[in-house]
PDB file of C-alpha atoms in Angstrom:
ATOM      1  CA  MET A 263      56.397  97.532 140.678  1.00 61.00           C
ATOM      2  CA  LYS A 264      54.921  95.453 137.864  1.00 81.00           C
ATOM      3  CA  TYR A 265      54.070  91.917 138.941  1.00 89.00           C
ATOM      4  CA  GLU A 266      54.275  88.923 136.618  1.00 90.00           C
ATOM      5  CA  ASN A 267      52.672  86.508 139.085  1.00 95.00           C
ATOM      6  CA  HIS A 268      49.270  86.867 140.683  1.00 98.00           C
ATOM      7  CA  ILE A 269      47.372  85.134 143.478  1.00 98.00           C
ATOM      8  CA  PHE A 270      43.596  85.583 143.796  1.00 98.00           C
ATOM      9  CA  ASP A 271      41.741  85.283 147.110  1.00 98.00           C
ATOM     10  CA  VAL A 272      38.044  85.236 146.220  1.00 98.00           C
ATOM     11  CA  GLY A 273      35.784  85.486 149.255  1.00 97.00           C
ATOM     12  CA  ALA A 274      38.482  87.149 151.368  1.00 97.00           C
ATOM     13  CA  TYR A 275      36.318  87.517 154.518  1.00 96.00           C
ATOM     14  CA  ASN A 276      38.704  89.155 157.049  1.00 97.00           C
ATOM     15  CA  GLY A 277      41.720  89.157 154.705  1.00 97.00           C
ATOM     16  CA  VAL A 278      43.923  86.956 156.874  1.00 96.00           C
ATOM     17  CA  ASP A 279      44.458  84.220 154.239  1.00 95.00           C
ATOM     18  CA  GLY A 280      45.332  86.685 151.483  1.00 97.00           C
ATOM     19  CA  LEU A 281      47.557  88.765 153.757  1.00 98.00           C
ATOM     20  CA  ALA A 282      49.467  85.614 154.749  1.00 96.00           C
ATOM     21  CA  LEU A 283      49.872  84.806 151.058  1.00 96.00           C
ATOM     22  CA  ALA A 284      51.193  88.346 150.460  1.00 97.00           C
ATOM     23  CA  ILE A 285      53.739  88.118 153.272  1.00 97.00           C
ATOM     24  CA  ASN A 286      54.950  84.670 152.190  1.00 96.00           C
ATOM     25  CA  ASN A 287      55.037  85.513 148.466  1.00 95.00           C
ATOM     26  CA  PRO A 288      56.557  89.032 148.137  1.00 95.00           C
ATOM     27  CA  LYS A 289      57.116  88.689 144.376  1.00 95.00           C
ATOM     28  CA  PHE A 290      53.406  87.960 143.794  1.00 97.00           C
ATOM     29  CA  LEU A 291      50.563  90.466 143.710  1.00 98.00           C
ATOM     30  CA  ILE A 292      47.619  89.275 145.805  1.00 98.00           C
ATOM     31  CA  HIS A 293      44.146  90.302 144.608  1.00 98.00           C
ATOM     32  CA  ALA A 294      41.567  89.979 147.393  1.00 98.00           C
ATOM     33  CA  PHE A 295      37.850  90.040 146.541  1.00 98.00           C
ATOM     34  CA  GLU A 296      35.174  90.553 149.189  1.00 97.00           C
ATOM     35  CA  ALA A 297      31.526  91.394 148.418  1.00 97.00           C
ATOM     36  CA  ASN A 298      30.526  92.464 151.940  1.00 96.00           C
ATOM     37  CA  PRO A 299      31.455  96.167 152.267  1.00 95.00           C
ATOM     38  CA  GLU A 300      31.469  95.925 156.068  1.00 93.00           C
ATOM     39  CA  LEU A 301      34.320  93.410 155.874  1.00 96.00           C
ATOM     40  CA  ILE A 302      36.479  95.738 153.760  1.00 97.00           C
ATOM     41  CA  ASP A 303      37.146  97.827 156.881  1.00 96.00           C
ATOM     42  CA  THR A 304      37.999  94.648 158.801  1.00 97.00           C
ATOM     43  CA  ILE A 305      40.487  93.646 156.088  1.00 98.00           C
ATOM     44  CA  LYS A 306      42.095  97.109 156.185  1.00 98.00           C
ATOM     45  CA  GLU A 307      42.316  96.976 159.990  1.00 97.00           C
ATOM     46  CA  ASN A 308      43.902  93.508 159.897  1.00 98.00           C
ATOM     47  CA  LYS A 309      46.376  94.654 157.252  1.00 98.00           C
ATOM     48  CA  LYS A 310      47.364  97.640 159.393  1.00 98.00           C
ATOM     49  CA  LYS A 311      47.750  95.458 162.519  1.00 97.00           C
ATOM     50  CA  ILE A 312      50.014  93.026 160.659  1.00 97.00           C
ATOM     51  CA  GLU A 313      52.054  95.886 159.169  1.00 97.00           C
ATOM     52  CA  ASN A 314      52.491  97.455 162.625  1.00 97.00           C
ATOM     53  CA  TYR A 315      53.507  94.109 164.110  1.00 96.00           C
ATOM     54  CA  LYS A 316      55.994  93.345 161.313  1.00 94.00           C
ATOM     55  CA  LYS A 317      57.097  97.019 161.106  1.00 96.00           C
ATOM     56  CA  GLU A 318      56.823  96.971 157.316  1.00 95.00           C
ATOM     57  CA  LYS A 319      54.212  97.743 154.684  1.00 97.00           C
ATOM     58  CA  ILE A 320      52.431  95.021 152.718  1.00 97.00           C
ATOM     59  CA  ASN A 321      52.522  96.576 149.242  1.00 97.00           C
ATOM     60  CA  ASN A 322      51.634  93.481 147.208  1.00 98.00           C
ATOM     61  CA  TYR A 323      47.998  93.257 148.347  1.00 98.00           C
ATOM     62  CA  ILE A 324      44.932  94.784 146.627  1.00 97.00           C
ATOM     63  CA  ILE A 325      41.388  94.775 148.049  1.00 97.00           C
ATOM     64  CA  ASN A 326      38.432  94.663 145.620  1.00 98.00           C
ATOM     65  CA  ASN A 327      34.934  95.250 147.011  1.00 97.00           C
ATOM     66  CA  TYR A 328      32.751  93.194 144.686  1.00 94.00           C
ATOM     67  CA  ALA A 329      31.524  89.679 144.162  1.00 97.00           C
ATOM     68  CA  ILE A 330      32.948  87.285 141.588  1.00 98.00           C
ATOM     69  CA  SER A 331      30.754  84.881 139.625  1.00 97.00           C
ATOM     70  CA  ASN A 332      30.107  83.713 136.053  1.00 97.00           C
ATOM     71  CA  THR A 333      28.038  86.803 135.224  1.00 96.00           C
ATOM     72  CA  ILE A 334      28.399  90.583 135.246  1.00 97.00           C
ATOM     73  CA  GLY A 335      25.925  92.975 136.844  1.00 97.00           C
ATOM     74  CA  ILE A 336      24.291  93.857 140.146  1.00 97.00           C
ATOM     75  CA  LEU A 337      22.978  91.017 142.333  1.00 96.00           C
ATOM     76  CA  ASP A 338      21.585  90.521 145.830  1.00 96.00           C
ATOM     77  CA  PHE A 339      24.140  89.549 148.451  1.00 96.00           C
ATOM     78  CA  ASN A 340      22.719  87.881 151.559  1.00 94.00           C
ATOM     79  CA  ILE A 341      24.500  88.877 154.768  1.00 93.00           C
ATOM     80  CA  ALA A 342      24.080  86.293 157.503  1.00 90.00           C
ATOM     81  CA  LYS A 343      24.196  86.529 161.282  1.00 88.00           C
ATOM     82  CA  ASN A 344      27.490  84.628 161.003  1.00 87.00           C
ATOM     83  CA  PRO A 345      29.240  86.676 158.276  1.00 88.00           C
ATOM     84  CA  THR A 346      31.388  83.714 157.200  1.00 89.00           C
ATOM     85  CA  VAL A 347      28.323  82.152 155.547  1.00 90.00           C
ATOM     86  CA  SER A 348      27.095  85.263 153.707  1.00 90.00           C
ATOM     87  CA  SER A 349      26.551  84.565 150.020  1.00 93.00           C
ATOM     88  CA  LEU A 350      25.069  85.463 146.654  1.00 93.00           C
ATOM     89  CA  ASN A 351      23.059  82.280 147.210  1.00 92.00           C
ATOM     90  CA  LYS A 352      20.105  81.746 149.527  1.00 90.00           C
ATOM     91  CA  PHE A 353      20.228  79.143 152.260  1.00 85.00           C
ATOM     92  CA  SER A 354      18.798  75.726 151.416  1.00 83.00           C
ATOM     93  CA  GLU A 355      15.301  74.910 152.615  1.00 81.00           C
ATOM     94  CA  ASN A 356      16.710  71.602 153.957  1.00 74.00           C
ATOM     95  CA  LEU A 357      18.935  73.243 156.582  1.00 72.00           C
ATOM     96  CA  ASP A 358      17.196  71.573 159.497  1.00 69.00           C
ATOM     97  CA  ASN A 359      17.877  68.121 157.994  1.00 69.00           C
ATOM     98  CA  SER A 360      21.637  68.495 157.520  1.00 67.00           C
ATOM     99  CA  TRP A 361      22.648  71.441 159.682  1.00 67.00           C
ATOM    100  CA  ILE A 362      20.759  70.635 162.874  1.00 68.00           C
ATOM    101  CA  SER A 363      20.671  73.484 165.446  1.00 65.00           C
ATOM    102  CA  TYR A 364      22.823  75.833 163.331  1.00 65.00           C
ATOM    103  CA  LYS A 365      19.970  77.748 161.716  1.00 66.00           C
ATOM    104  CA  GLU A 366      19.161  80.292 164.444  1.00 66.00           C
ATOM    105  CA  GLU A 367      22.736  80.889 165.551  1.00 69.00           C
ATOM    106  CA  HIS A 368      24.501  81.038 162.174  1.00 71.00           C
ATOM    107  CA  PHE A 369      22.256  80.588 159.139  1.00 80.00           C
ATOM    108  CA  LYS A 370      19.895  83.513 159.470  1.00 81.00           C
ATOM    109  CA  TYR A 371      20.033  86.533 157.195  1.00 84.00           C
ATOM    110  CA  VAL A 372      20.310  89.926 158.833  1.00 89.00           C
ATOM    111  CA  LYS A 373      20.071  91.898 155.595  1.00 93.00           C
ATOM    112  CA  LYS A 374      20.260  91.804 151.822  1.00 95.00           C
ATOM    113  CA  ILE A 375      22.335  94.320 149.861  1.00 96.00           C
ATOM    114  CA  LYS A 376      23.018  94.961 146.189  1.00 97.00           C
ATOM    115  CA  VAL A 377      26.595  94.240 145.083  1.00 97.00           C
ATOM    116  CA  LYS A 378      28.579  94.671 141.889  1.00 97.00           C
ATOM    117  CA  VAL A 379      29.404  91.291 140.348  1.00 98.00           C
ATOM    118  CA  ILE A 380      32.093  90.674 137.754  1.00 98.00           C
ATOM    119  CA  THR A 381      33.853  87.666 136.248  1.00 98.00           C
ATOM    120  CA  LEU A 382      37.504  86.798 136.692  1.00 98.00           C
ATOM    121  CA  GLU A 383      37.827  86.992 132.913  1.00 98.00           C
ATOM    122  CA  GLN A 384      36.677  90.633 132.976  1.00 98.00           C
ATOM    123  CA  TYR A 385      39.009  91.455 135.873  1.00 98.00           C
ATOM    124  CA  CYS A 386      42.001  89.852 134.136  1.00 97.00           C
ATOM    125  CA  LEU A 387      41.292  91.655 130.866  1.00 97.00           C
ATOM    126  CA  GLU A 388      40.859  95.034 132.578  1.00 96.00           C
ATOM    127  CA  ASN A 389      44.057  94.576 134.600  1.00 96.00           C
ATOM    128  CA  GLU A 390      46.138  92.897 131.876  1.00 95.00           C
ATOM    129  CA  ILE A 391      46.680  89.767 133.955  1.00 96.00           C
ATOM    130  CA  ASN A 392      48.023  86.818 131.973  1.00 95.00           C
ATOM    131  CA  ASN A 393      48.913  84.485 134.836  1.00 95.00           C
ATOM    132  CA  ILE A 394      47.112  83.343 137.975  1.00 98.00           C
ATOM    133  CA  SER A 395      49.602  81.289 139.948  1.00 97.00           C
ATOM    134  CA  TYR A 396      47.091  80.359 142.629  1.00 97.00           C
ATOM    135  CA  LEU A 397      43.327  80.817 143.032  1.00 98.00           C
ATOM    136  CA  HIS A 398      41.766  80.475 146.496  1.00 97.00           C
ATOM    137  CA  ILE A 399      37.935  80.430 146.316  1.00 97.00           C
ATOM    138  CA  ASP A 400      35.635  80.460 149.338  1.00 95.00           C
ATOM    139  CA  THR A 401      32.378  82.020 148.150  1.00 95.00           C
ATOM    140  CA  GLN A 402      29.764  80.016 149.994  1.00 93.00           C
ATOM    141  CA  GLY A 403      28.142  77.863 147.343  1.00 92.00           C
ATOM    142  CA  ASN A 404      29.293  79.966 144.394  1.00 95.00           C
ATOM    143  CA  ASP A 405      32.824  78.565 143.946  1.00 95.00           C
ATOM    144  CA  LEU A 406      32.240  76.724 140.677  1.00 97.00           C
ATOM    145  CA  LYS A 407      30.608  79.825 139.160  1.00 97.00           C
ATOM    146  CA  VAL A 408      33.738  81.804 140.086  1.00 97.00           C
ATOM    147  CA  LEU A 409      35.877  79.277 138.226  1.00 96.00           C
ATOM    148  CA  GLU A 410      33.467  79.225 135.259  1.00 97.00           C
ATOM    149  CA  GLY A 411      33.798  83.015 135.148  1.00 97.00           C
ATOM    150  CA  LEU A 412      37.388  82.684 133.934  1.00 97.00           C
ATOM    151  CA  LYS A 413      35.828  81.736 130.570  1.00 96.00           C
ATOM    152  CA  ARG A 414      38.481  82.208 127.849  1.00 94.00           C
ATOM    153  CA  LYS A 415      41.117  82.885 130.513  1.00 95.00           C
ATOM    154  CA  THR A 416      40.878  79.435 132.142  1.00 95.00           C
ATOM    155  CA  ASN A 417      44.220  78.540 130.550  1.00 95.00           C
ATOM    156  CA  ILE A 418      46.083  81.195 132.617  1.00 96.00           C
ATOM    157  CA  LEU A 419      45.261  79.431 135.894  1.00 97.00           C
ATOM    158  CA  GLU A 420      48.054  77.246 137.277  1.00 96.00           C
ATOM    159  CA  GLN A 421      46.488  75.860 140.459  1.00 96.00           C
ATOM    160  CA  GLY A 422      43.991  76.543 143.192  1.00 96.00           C
ATOM    161  CA  VAL A 423      41.413  75.340 145.683  1.00 96.00           C
ATOM    162  CA  LEU A 424      37.642  75.628 146.054  1.00 95.00           C
ATOM    163  CA  GLU A 425      34.819  74.198 148.141  1.00 92.00           C
ATOM    164  CA  ALA A 426      31.887  72.038 147.043  1.00 92.00           C
ATOM    165  CA  ALA A 427      28.938  70.275 148.630  1.00 89.00           C
ATOM    166  CA  VAL A 428      28.960  66.503 149.052  1.00 89.00           C
ATOM    167  CA  SER A 429      25.415  66.356 147.631  1.00 86.00           C
ATOM    168  CA  LYS A 430      22.483  68.616 146.768  1.00 83.00           C
ATOM    169  CA  GLU A 431      20.543  67.172 149.714  1.00 82.00           C
ATOM    170  CA  LYS A 432      23.224  68.165 152.244  1.00 78.00           C
ATOM    171  CA  SER A 433      24.047  71.492 150.662  1.00 82.00           C
ATOM    172  CA  LEU A 434      23.978  74.643 152.755  1.00 83.00           C
ATOM    173  CA  TYR A 435      22.819  76.762 149.794  1.00 87.00           C
ATOM    174  CA  GLU A 436      20.176  76.557 147.083  1.00 88.00           C
ATOM    175  CA  GLY A 437      21.770  75.682 143.762  1.00 85.00           C
ATOM    176  CA  ASN A 438      25.094  74.796 145.419  1.00 88.00           C
ATOM    177  CA  HIS A 439      27.396  72.810 143.124  1.00 91.00           C
ATOM    178  CA  THR A 440      28.563  69.369 144.183  1.00 91.00           C
ATOM    179  CA  ILE A 441      31.964  67.719 144.190  1.00 93.00           C
ATOM    180  CA  GLU A 442      30.903  65.690 141.142  1.00 95.00           C
ATOM    181  CA  GLU A 443      29.954  68.848 139.209  1.00 94.00           C
ATOM    182  CA  VAL A 444      33.312  70.421 140.064  1.00 95.00           C
ATOM    183  CA  LYS A 445      35.175  67.285 138.931  1.00 95.00           C
ATOM    184  CA  GLU A 446      33.223  67.273 135.677  1.00 95.00           C
ATOM    185  CA  PHE A 447      34.154  70.905 134.977  1.00 94.00           C
ATOM    186  CA  LEU A 448      37.831  70.421 135.898  1.00 94.00           C
ATOM    187  CA  ASN A 449      38.108  67.300 133.736  1.00 93.00           C
ATOM    188  CA  LYS A 450      36.454  69.101 130.799  1.00 94.00           C
ATOM    189  CA  GLU A 451      38.967  71.951 131.160  1.00 92.00           C
ATOM    190  CA  LYS A 452      41.880  69.440 131.407  1.00 91.00           C
ATOM    191  CA  PHE A 453      42.844  70.335 134.980  1.00 92.00           C
ATOM    192  CA  LYS A 454      44.668  67.746 137.066  1.00 90.00           C
ATOM    193  CA  ILE A 455      42.725  67.050 140.250  1.00 89.00           C
TER     194      ILE A 455
END
C-alpha cells in the first residue's frame, strides 16, 4: 500500500509512542528512528506483543536504525546507564548543579558506539516523501538539529513536537538548544507556535 501521509517518531526508544500512532492512524505510515541498536530488538518485541494482543499485524510501521540530525555521516552515540537519556550529545559538566543526585543512577555513560546519521531531508528524498503530517522528536538535546535537518523540505511538515532546555545553565547536555533558540527557528521558518 502506498501511503500519502507520514508520521515520524525520531528517538523512538522502545517504540511504544510510534506503535500507538500506527494503531490510531491506520492510513498513515509511521517512520520510527532509533540510533541505539540494542533498542531495535525491544521495539520489535513490543510490536510483536501488541500484535499478539490485538490479534492483527501492524503493517504501517517502519523501524530505522540510525540517528537523525542536521548532518550526514558517522558520529559517536553515547549510551547511558538509563537508556532514555542516551544521545549524540555529551552530558553537561554542570549536571551536579541542576540534576542533583541523578548523575550516578541515570547520567553515566556505559559505552560509546558509532552510528549512521542522516538528515530528514535525505530520508524524505530517498523515500519520495512529500508530506509529514506529524513529527515527534525526542533526541536528548538534539531536537532542533533534527528539525534543521529538514532543510529544503521544511515546508512539507504540518505539525509536531520537540523538547528544549529552559536555559544553557540548566541543560542536561553540552550544546543543548534552548526554548528561545527553538522559537527563533520556528518563527524564521513561519511555523505557528
